[in-house]
Amino acid sequence: MAIADLIVSLQSNPYFGAGFGLVGLTAALAAARKSVLIAWSGFRRYAFVTCEVNSKDKSYHWILEWITRKSSRTQHVSMCTEFFEDEAGRISTRFAYIPSPGIHFFIYKGTIFRCERVREQMDALAGRPYELVTLTTFGRDKSIFNLIFEEARSIALAESANKTATYFPFGHEWRVFGQARTKRSLDSVILDAGIKEALVSDVERFLSSSDWYHERAPKDSLILLEDIDCAITSHKADETTLNRWQGLSRVTYSGLLNTLDGVVGSDARILIMTTNHIELLDDTLTRPGRVDFKIFIGDASDHQLKKAFMRFFPCSSEIDGDRFVNHIRQSYPQPISMARIQAHFLAYRDDPKLALQSPIM
């Protein structure tokens, strides 16, 4: 049979014609679908701008709080419990609703935004799920995202203004320890005459003379190492002291020195260390260059007693402060700590006269 005759016979076959038409239609639809996807992908590439923020980025919580305010009408939310502490130490609770994982829409400055929040698998290092927030809007101007992040940052900083936040290391990141506390007035810190002023002056001089600090270091932050003698194994420690901390994870002495000013150390940093046993610290740790300013805070001095009394009882006079100092020195000749003085004030907080006359308990 000739090829032409074969083609004619196949064309006259209704089953072959139907099958060939179905295959052709399927191929045409597949090609059309692929063309639409390519066209849509190209359109999205040039007609939309997208910004992604993952949960490991510092601005993630800022932008999530900002989106919560802009998406207040969304019907799909997740519960977030927040705790707050006032100046008196009272804890209050607030329940906040944040957009749940999924797609949400909001309008900002007349522009419609598509927000997609994705929660993936648990991050083993962070101890919480890895999340990703994607913001998409029509246009090609990315500066709109700068406005969003600046506004989100301003809102977050306004909430923590005049407060002190404490951070602790968790894996490869820093996390806030508890809630930010209201800054304590410097006037409430009562030290011996000249000590507080000298310390503040030294810190201010450092901050004003270090361009590197202003450009790179975290703003208004410092590193605090409390009871440094307990964190490291000193060469001066006796066997009793070593046995006291046996089995506990401690910082190596060489590791601490390298962190302070070794290869892994960094410049332009404010470091404060406290200890109750400075005699246990090696001279290499406290030498000039590592520790440039030392302050001894001992038992209450006459200056501290007078200032503490006048601050706790604002209606008192300079004469009352001097009378209180004489009363303490005569009735309690031994050295006394400021903690005991504060307890004495609390016991007679409603009667300054009794505080002037009563013995220290």
Tab-separated table of C-alpha atoms in Angstrom:
chain	number	residue	atom	x	y	z
A	1	MET	CA	0.000	0.000	0.000
A	2	ALA	CA	1.330	3.407	-0.921
A	3	ILE	CA	1.917	6.018	1.768
A	4	ALA	CA	-0.710	8.288	0.260
A	5	ASP	CA	-3.284	5.518	0.429
A	6	LEU	CA	-2.330	4.839	4.086
A	7	ILE	CA	-2.881	8.465	5.032
A	8	VAL	CA	-6.240	8.531	3.271
A	9	SER	CA	-7.367	5.388	5.080
A	10	LEU	CA	-6.303	6.770	8.471
A	11	GLN	CA	-8.155	9.997	7.810
A	12	SER	CA	-11.303	8.059	7.024
A	13	ASN	CA	-10.949	6.118	10.319
A	14	PRO	CA	-13.153	7.878	12.931
A	15	TYR	CA	-11.264	6.411	15.940
A	16	PHE	CA	-7.907	7.622	14.675
A	17	GLY	CA	-9.301	11.057	13.918
A	18	ALA	CA	-10.745	11.405	17.422
A	19	GLY	CA	-7.520	10.258	19.079
A	20	PHE	CA	-5.349	12.488	16.949
A	21	GLY	CA	-7.580	15.434	17.695
A	22	LEU	CA	-7.418	14.729	21.431
A	23	VAL	CA	-3.631	14.522	21.359
A	24	GLY	CA	-3.420	17.719	19.379
A	25	LEU	CA	-5.785	19.517	21.735
A	26	THR	CA	-3.805	18.321	24.767
A	27	ALA	CA	-0.533	19.450	23.240
A	28	ALA	CA	-2.027	22.808	22.363
A	29	LEU	CA	-3.358	23.300	25.892
A	30	ALA	CA	-0.007	22.311	27.407
A	31	ALA	CA	1.817	24.736	25.151
A	32	ALA	CA	-0.671	27.471	25.969
A	33	ARG	CA	-0.335	26.798	29.706
A	34	LYS	CA	3.447	26.916	29.511
A	35	SER	CA	3.279	30.133	27.536
A	36	VAL	CA	0.968	31.673	30.122
A	37	LEU	CA	3.307	30.631	32.965
A	38	ILE	CA	6.319	32.057	31.165
A	39	ALA	CA	4.455	35.253	30.405
A	40	TRP	CA	3.225	35.546	34.012
A	41	SER	CA	6.710	34.859	35.369
A	42	GLY	CA	8.143	37.562	33.151
A	43	PHE	CA	5.349	39.929	34.094
A	44	ARG	CA	5.938	39.340	37.810
A	45	ARG	CA	9.673	39.807	37.378
A	46	TYR	CA	9.297	43.235	35.812
A	47	ALA	CA	5.975	44.444	37.208
A	48	PHE	CA	6.283	43.449	40.906
A	49	VAL	CA	8.859	44.020	43.642
A	50	THR	CA	9.377	41.476	46.419
A	51	CYS	CA	11.165	41.594	49.760
A	52	GLU	CA	11.838	38.583	52.001
A	53	VAL	CA	12.576	38.693	55.732
A	54	ASN	CA	13.504	35.518	57.614
A	55	SER	CA	13.098	34.914	61.325
A	56	LYS	CA	16.868	35.038	61.894
A	57	ASP	CA	17.069	38.646	60.758
A	58	LYS	CA	17.026	41.320	63.481
A	59	SER	CA	14.233	43.209	61.734
A	60	TYR	CA	11.914	40.192	61.592
A	61	HIS	CA	10.088	40.960	64.844
A	62	TRP	CA	9.898	44.630	63.926
A	63	ILE	CA	8.228	43.914	60.600
A	64	LEU	CA	5.938	41.276	62.133
A	65	GLU	CA	4.666	43.799	64.686
A	66	TRP	CA	4.243	46.363	61.922
A	67	ILE	CA	2.282	43.920	59.741
A	68	THR	CA	0.092	43.102	62.738
A	69	ARG	CA	-0.945	46.742	62.957
A	70	LYS	CA	-1.581	47.021	59.231
A	71	SER	CA	-3.495	43.727	58.987
A	72	SER	CA	-5.807	44.328	61.934
A	73	ARG	CA	-8.851	43.173	59.932
A	74	THR	CA	-7.485	39.785	58.971
A	75	GLN	CA	-9.608	36.830	60.082
A	76	HIS	CA	-6.749	34.325	60.349
A	77	VAL	CA	-4.502	35.064	63.312
A	78	SER	CA	-2.076	33.443	65.743
A	79	MET	CA	-2.031	34.074	69.480
A	80	CYS	CA	0.977	35.848	71.010
A	81	THR	CA	1.133	36.324	74.794
A	82	GLU	CA	3.244	39.236	76.022
A	83	PHE	CA	4.287	40.106	79.574
A	84	PHE	CA	5.027	43.621	80.785
A	85	GLU	CA	6.639	44.864	83.985
A	86	ASP	CA	5.943	48.332	85.337
A	87	GLU	CA	8.275	50.466	87.441
A	88	ALA	CA	7.012	48.844	90.649
A	89	GLY	CA	7.796	45.359	89.342
A	90	ARG	CA	4.176	44.331	88.765
A	91	ILE	CA	3.688	41.938	85.859
A	92	SER	CA	0.773	42.396	83.475
A	93	THR	CA	-0.271	40.276	80.505
A	94	ARG	CA	-1.435	41.247	77.057
A	95	PHE	CA	-2.812	38.922	74.392
A	96	ALA	CA	-1.923	40.017	70.887
A	97	TYR	CA	-3.109	38.582	67.589
A	98	ILE	CA	-0.601	38.403	64.762
A	99	PRO	CA	-1.339	37.258	61.188
A	100	SER	CA	-1.140	33.480	61.010
A	101	PRO	CA	0.981	31.644	58.414
A	102	GLY	CA	-0.616	32.164	55.022
A	103	ILE	CA	-1.427	35.011	52.642
A	104	HIS	CA	-2.684	38.391	53.812
A	105	PHE	CA	-3.298	41.741	52.141
A	106	PHE	CA	-2.978	45.283	53.452
A	107	ILE	CA	-2.745	48.828	52.101
A	108	TYR	CA	0.140	51.169	52.914
A	109	LYS	CA	0.339	54.707	51.526
A	110	GLY	CA	-2.239	53.864	48.880
A	111	THR	CA	-0.349	50.763	47.715
A	112	ILE	CA	-1.734	47.227	48.004
A	113	PHE	CA	0.682	44.704	49.495
A	114	ARG	CA	0.540	40.933	49.471
A	115	CYS	CA	2.076	39.428	52.603
A	116	GLU	CA	2.886	35.729	52.779
A	117	ARG	CA	4.059	34.239	56.044
A	118	VAL	CA	5.570	30.759	55.793
A	119	ARG	CA	6.503	28.570	58.759
A	120	GLU	CA	8.878	25.747	57.948
A	121	GLN	CA	10.566	23.014	59.949
A	122	MET	CA	11.948	23.499	63.447
A	123	ASP	CA	15.337	25.203	63.596
A	124	ALA	CA	17.432	22.968	65.849
A	125	LEU	CA	19.918	25.726	66.703
A	126	ALA	CA	17.354	28.412	67.464
A	127	GLY	CA	14.895	26.074	69.182
A	128	ARG	CA	11.907	27.481	67.282
A	129	PRO	CA	10.373	27.178	63.800
A	130	TYR	CA	12.076	28.895	60.903
A	131	GLU	CA	9.757	31.503	59.404
A	132	LEU	CA	9.788	33.646	56.286
A	133	VAL	CA	7.739	36.760	55.542
A	134	THR	CA	7.487	37.870	51.898
A	135	LEU	CA	6.107	41.281	50.938
A	136	THR	CA	5.026	41.828	47.312
A	137	THR	CA	3.564	44.887	45.627
A	138	PHE	CA	2.975	46.205	42.108
A	139	GLY	CA	5.665	48.459	40.695
A	140	ARG	CA	9.442	48.611	40.360
A	141	ASP	CA	10.356	51.107	43.077
A	142	LYS	CA	12.015	49.332	46.022
A	143	SER	CA	12.184	52.491	48.116
A	144	ILE	CA	8.705	51.713	49.492
A	145	PHE	CA	10.323	48.908	51.506
A	146	ASN	CA	12.754	51.389	53.054
A	147	LEU	CA	9.797	53.399	54.315
A	148	ILE	CA	8.188	50.266	55.750
A	149	PHE	CA	11.299	49.109	57.604
A	150	GLU	CA	12.080	52.593	58.898
A	151	GLU	CA	8.557	52.910	60.258
A	152	ALA	CA	8.687	49.410	61.775
A	153	ARG	CA	12.036	50.200	63.406
A	154	SER	CA	10.756	53.501	64.790
A	155	ILE	CA	7.730	51.784	66.346
A	156	ALA	CA	9.899	49.086	67.935
A	157	LEU	CA	12.412	51.593	69.307
A	158	ALA	CA	9.655	53.833	70.646
A	159	GLU	CA	8.300	50.945	72.726
A	160	SER	CA	11.726	50.300	74.261
A	161	ALA	CA	12.698	53.956	74.689
A	162	ASN	CA	14.085	54.858	78.127
A	163	LYS	CA	14.288	51.166	78.995
A	164	THR	CA	17.157	48.756	79.504
A	165	ALA	CA	17.093	45.398	77.724
A	166	THR	CA	19.251	42.472	78.846
A	167	TYR	CA	20.432	39.901	76.294
A	168	PHE	CA	21.788	36.403	76.814
A	169	PRO	CA	23.472	34.041	74.311
A	170	PHE	CA	21.337	31.230	72.903
A	171	GLY	CA	23.106	29.074	70.353
A	172	HIS	CA	24.351	31.358	67.600
A	173	GLU	CA	22.181	34.340	68.491
A	174	TRP	CA	21.345	36.797	71.279
A	175	ARG	CA	17.913	36.760	72.893
A	176	VAL	CA	16.247	39.253	75.196
A	177	PHE	CA	16.184	38.121	78.824
A	178	GLY	CA	12.782	38.960	80.265
A	179	GLN	CA	11.181	42.295	79.501
A	180	ALA	CA	12.941	45.603	79.022
A	181	ARG	CA	12.979	47.449	82.319
A	182	THR	CA	12.531	51.151	82.898
A	183	LYS	CA	15.886	52.859	83.238
A	184	ARG	CA	16.879	53.547	86.808
A	185	SER	CA	17.641	57.161	87.594
A	186	LEU	CA	21.330	57.796	88.112
A	187	ASP	CA	20.427	59.867	91.174
A	188	SER	CA	19.179	56.678	92.838
A	189	VAL	CA	22.684	55.176	92.672
A	190	ILE	CA	24.358	56.456	95.819
A	191	LEU	CA	28.108	55.898	95.977
A	192	ASP	CA	30.850	57.597	97.905
A	193	ALA	CA	31.657	61.168	96.908
A	194	GLY	CA	33.235	61.446	93.464
A	195	ILE	CA	33.065	57.760	92.494
A	196	LYS	CA	29.897	57.921	90.395
A	197	GLU	CA	30.954	61.158	88.728
A	198	ALA	CA	34.381	59.743	87.851
A	199	LEU	CA	32.872	56.600	86.349
A	200	VAL	CA	30.323	58.494	84.251
A	201	SER	CA	32.992	60.929	83.091
A	202	ASP	CA	35.279	58.086	82.003
A	203	VAL	CA	32.512	56.402	79.979
A	204	GLU	CA	31.414	59.665	78.365
A	205	ARG	CA	34.999	60.489	77.427
A	206	PHE	CA	35.374	57.072	75.806
A	207	LEU	CA	32.151	57.401	73.825
A	208	SER	CA	32.899	60.913	72.625
A	209	SER	CA	36.420	60.079	71.427
A	210	SER	CA	35.767	56.792	69.619
A	211	ASP	CA	34.575	57.190	66.032
A	212	TRP	CA	34.798	53.430	65.589
A	213	TYR	CA	32.344	52.883	68.425
A	214	HIS	CA	29.731	55.212	66.942
A	215	GLU	CA	30.031	53.609	63.498
A	216	ARG	CA	29.993	49.919	64.416
A	217	ALA	CA	29.200	49.136	68.027
A	218	PRO	CA	25.631	48.541	69.248
A	219	LYS	CA	24.121	51.812	70.365
A	220	ASP	CA	24.015	52.468	74.122
A	221	SER	CA	25.171	48.978	75.080
A	222	LEU	CA	27.797	47.432	77.324
A	223	ILE	CA	29.015	43.974	78.353
A	224	LEU	CA	28.591	42.983	82.003
A	225	LEU	CA	30.452	40.043	83.567
A	226	GLU	CA	29.239	39.596	87.133
A	227	ASP	CA	31.284	37.682	89.719
A	228	ILE	CA	34.131	37.187	87.277
A	229	ASP	CA	36.122	35.285	89.912
A	230	CYS	CA	33.487	32.525	89.783
A	231	ALA	CA	33.549	32.254	85.990
A	232	ILE	CA	37.242	31.493	85.520
A	233	THR	CA	39.809	29.273	87.202
A	234	SER	CA	42.417	31.568	88.698
A	235	HIS	CA	45.979	30.527	89.457
A	236	LYS	CA	45.519	32.123	92.888
A	237	ALA	CA	42.520	29.965	93.829
A	238	ASP	CA	43.082	27.448	96.603
A	239	GLU	CA	41.861	23.859	96.612
A	240	THR	CA	38.701	24.731	98.555
A	241	THR	CA	37.684	27.288	95.953
A	242	LEU	CA	38.394	24.888	93.089
A	243	ASN	CA	36.344	22.096	94.674
A	244	ARG	CA	33.423	24.479	95.144
A	245	TRP	CA	32.983	24.801	91.366
A	246	GLN	CA	34.050	21.298	90.379
A	247	GLY	CA	31.870	19.791	87.641
A	248	LEU	CA	30.436	23.126	86.501
A	249	SER	CA	31.006	24.547	83.038
A	250	ARG	CA	33.310	27.547	83.376
A	251	VAL	CA	35.154	29.945	81.105
A	252	THR	CA	38.798	29.120	80.457
A	253	TYR	CA	41.270	31.787	81.480
A	254	SER	CA	42.963	31.881	78.083
A	255	GLY	CA	39.591	32.035	76.343
A	256	LEU	CA	38.582	35.080	78.385
A	257	LEU	CA	41.853	36.895	77.659
A	258	ASN	CA	41.554	36.186	73.929
A	259	THR	CA	38.014	37.521	73.969
A	260	LEU	CA	39.089	40.702	75.741
A	261	ASP	CA	42.085	41.696	73.636
A	262	GLY	CA	43.386	38.686	71.730
A	263	VAL	CA	42.953	37.636	68.116
A	264	VAL	CA	39.177	37.320	68.509
A	265	GLY	CA	38.872	40.462	70.621
A	266	SER	CA	37.324	43.681	69.366
A	267	ASP	CA	38.076	47.330	69.992
A	268	ALA	CA	35.854	50.126	71.217
A	269	ARG	CA	33.844	48.099	73.683
A	270	ILE	CA	32.662	48.958	77.182
A	271	LEU	CA	33.268	45.993	79.487
A	272	ILE	CA	32.302	45.974	83.166
A	273	MET	CA	33.418	43.188	85.512
A	274	THR	CA	32.390	42.766	89.140
A	275	THR	CA	33.896	40.614	91.857
A	276	ASN	CA	33.689	40.161	95.609
A	277	HIS	CA	37.189	38.630	95.706
A	278	ILE	CA	39.564	40.715	93.639
A	279	GLU	CA	42.457	38.953	95.346
A	280	LEU	CA	41.551	35.791	93.395
A	281	LEU	CA	41.965	37.489	90.020
A	282	ASP	CA	45.290	37.157	88.245
A	283	ASP	CA	47.284	40.307	87.640
A	284	THR	CA	47.275	39.595	83.895
A	285	LEU	CA	43.498	40.050	83.856
A	286	THR	CA	43.409	43.295	85.811
A	287	ARG	CA	46.504	44.941	84.311
A	288	PRO	CA	46.185	48.360	82.607
A	289	GLY	CA	45.025	47.936	79.040
A	290	ARG	CA	42.508	45.287	80.002
A	291	VAL	CA	41.092	47.076	83.029
A	292	ASP	CA	41.599	50.827	82.788
A	293	PHE	CA	39.293	51.969	85.581
A	294	LYS	CA	38.853	50.314	88.976
A	295	ILE	CA	36.311	51.227	91.627
A	296	PHE	CA	36.040	49.777	95.120
A	297	ILE	CA	32.509	49.847	96.513
A	298	GLY	CA	32.690	48.961	100.179
A	299	ASP	CA	30.518	49.551	103.216
A	300	ALA	CA	28.400	52.670	103.544
A	301	SER	CA	30.323	55.907	104.001
A	302	ASP	CA	29.043	59.022	105.769
A	303	HIS	CA	28.358	60.603	102.382
A	304	GLN	CA	26.255	57.630	101.276
A	305	LEU	CA	24.315	57.504	104.542
A	306	LYS	CA	23.407	61.175	104.314
A	307	LYS	CA	22.425	61.123	100.626
A	308	ALA	CA	20.427	57.905	101.038
A	309	PHE	CA	18.426	59.330	103.938
A	310	MET	CA	17.646	62.561	102.110
A	311	ARG	CA	16.604	60.698	98.971
A	312	PHE	CA	14.373	58.196	100.785
A	313	PHE	CA	12.765	60.980	102.811
A	314	PRO	CA	12.546	63.954	100.387
A	315	CYS	CA	11.086	66.231	103.064
A	316	SER	CA	14.240	65.952	105.189
A	317	SER	CA	16.962	68.604	105.326
A	318	GLU	CA	20.749	68.586	105.292
A	319	ILE	CA	20.689	68.787	109.082
A	320	ASP	CA	18.464	65.696	109.261
A	321	GLY	CA	20.938	63.865	107.037
A	322	ASP	CA	23.831	64.761	109.326
A	323	ARG	CA	21.809	63.686	112.384
A	324	PHE	CA	21.136	60.320	110.745
A	325	VAL	CA	24.850	59.801	110.076
A	326	ASN	CA	25.694	60.569	113.715
A	327	HIS	CA	22.908	58.261	114.885
A	328	ILE	CA	24.201	55.349	112.810
A	329	ARG	CA	27.827	55.809	113.812
A	330	GLN	CA	26.970	56.020	117.512
A	331	SER	CA	24.414	53.211	117.652
A	332	TYR	CA	26.136	50.882	115.202
A	333	PRO	CA	29.935	51.300	115.329
A	334	GLN	CA	30.618	48.361	113.012
A	335	PRO	CA	30.809	48.798	109.214
A	336	ILE	CA	27.344	48.633	107.679
A	337	SER	CA	26.184	47.885	104.151
A	338	MET	CA	23.785	49.977	102.096
A	339	ALA	CA	21.463	46.975	101.911
A	340	ARG	CA	20.913	47.117	105.689
A	341	ILE	CA	20.363	50.866	105.494
A	342	GLN	CA	17.698	50.360	102.845
A	343	ALA	CA	15.989	47.729	105.003
A	344	HIS	CA	16.027	50.223	107.886
A	345	PHE	CA	14.379	52.876	105.710
A	346	LEU	CA	11.686	50.446	104.582
A	347	ALA	CA	10.888	49.554	108.185
A	348	TYR	CA	10.246	53.235	109.017
A	349	ARG	CA	9.230	54.525	105.599
A	350	ASP	CA	6.200	56.353	107.024
A	351	ASP	CA	8.021	58.063	109.899
A	352	PRO	CA	11.396	59.755	109.268
A	353	LYS	CA	11.683	60.667	112.955
A	354	LEU	CA	11.626	57.019	113.977
A	355	ALA	CA	14.233	56.287	111.309
A	356	LEU	CA	16.448	58.900	113.006
A	357	GLN	CA	15.984	57.432	116.464
A	358	SER	CA	15.540	53.662	116.052
A	359	PRO	CA	18.489	51.258	116.123
A	360	ILE	CA	19.513	49.245	113.079
A	361	MET	CA	17.878	45.839	113.166
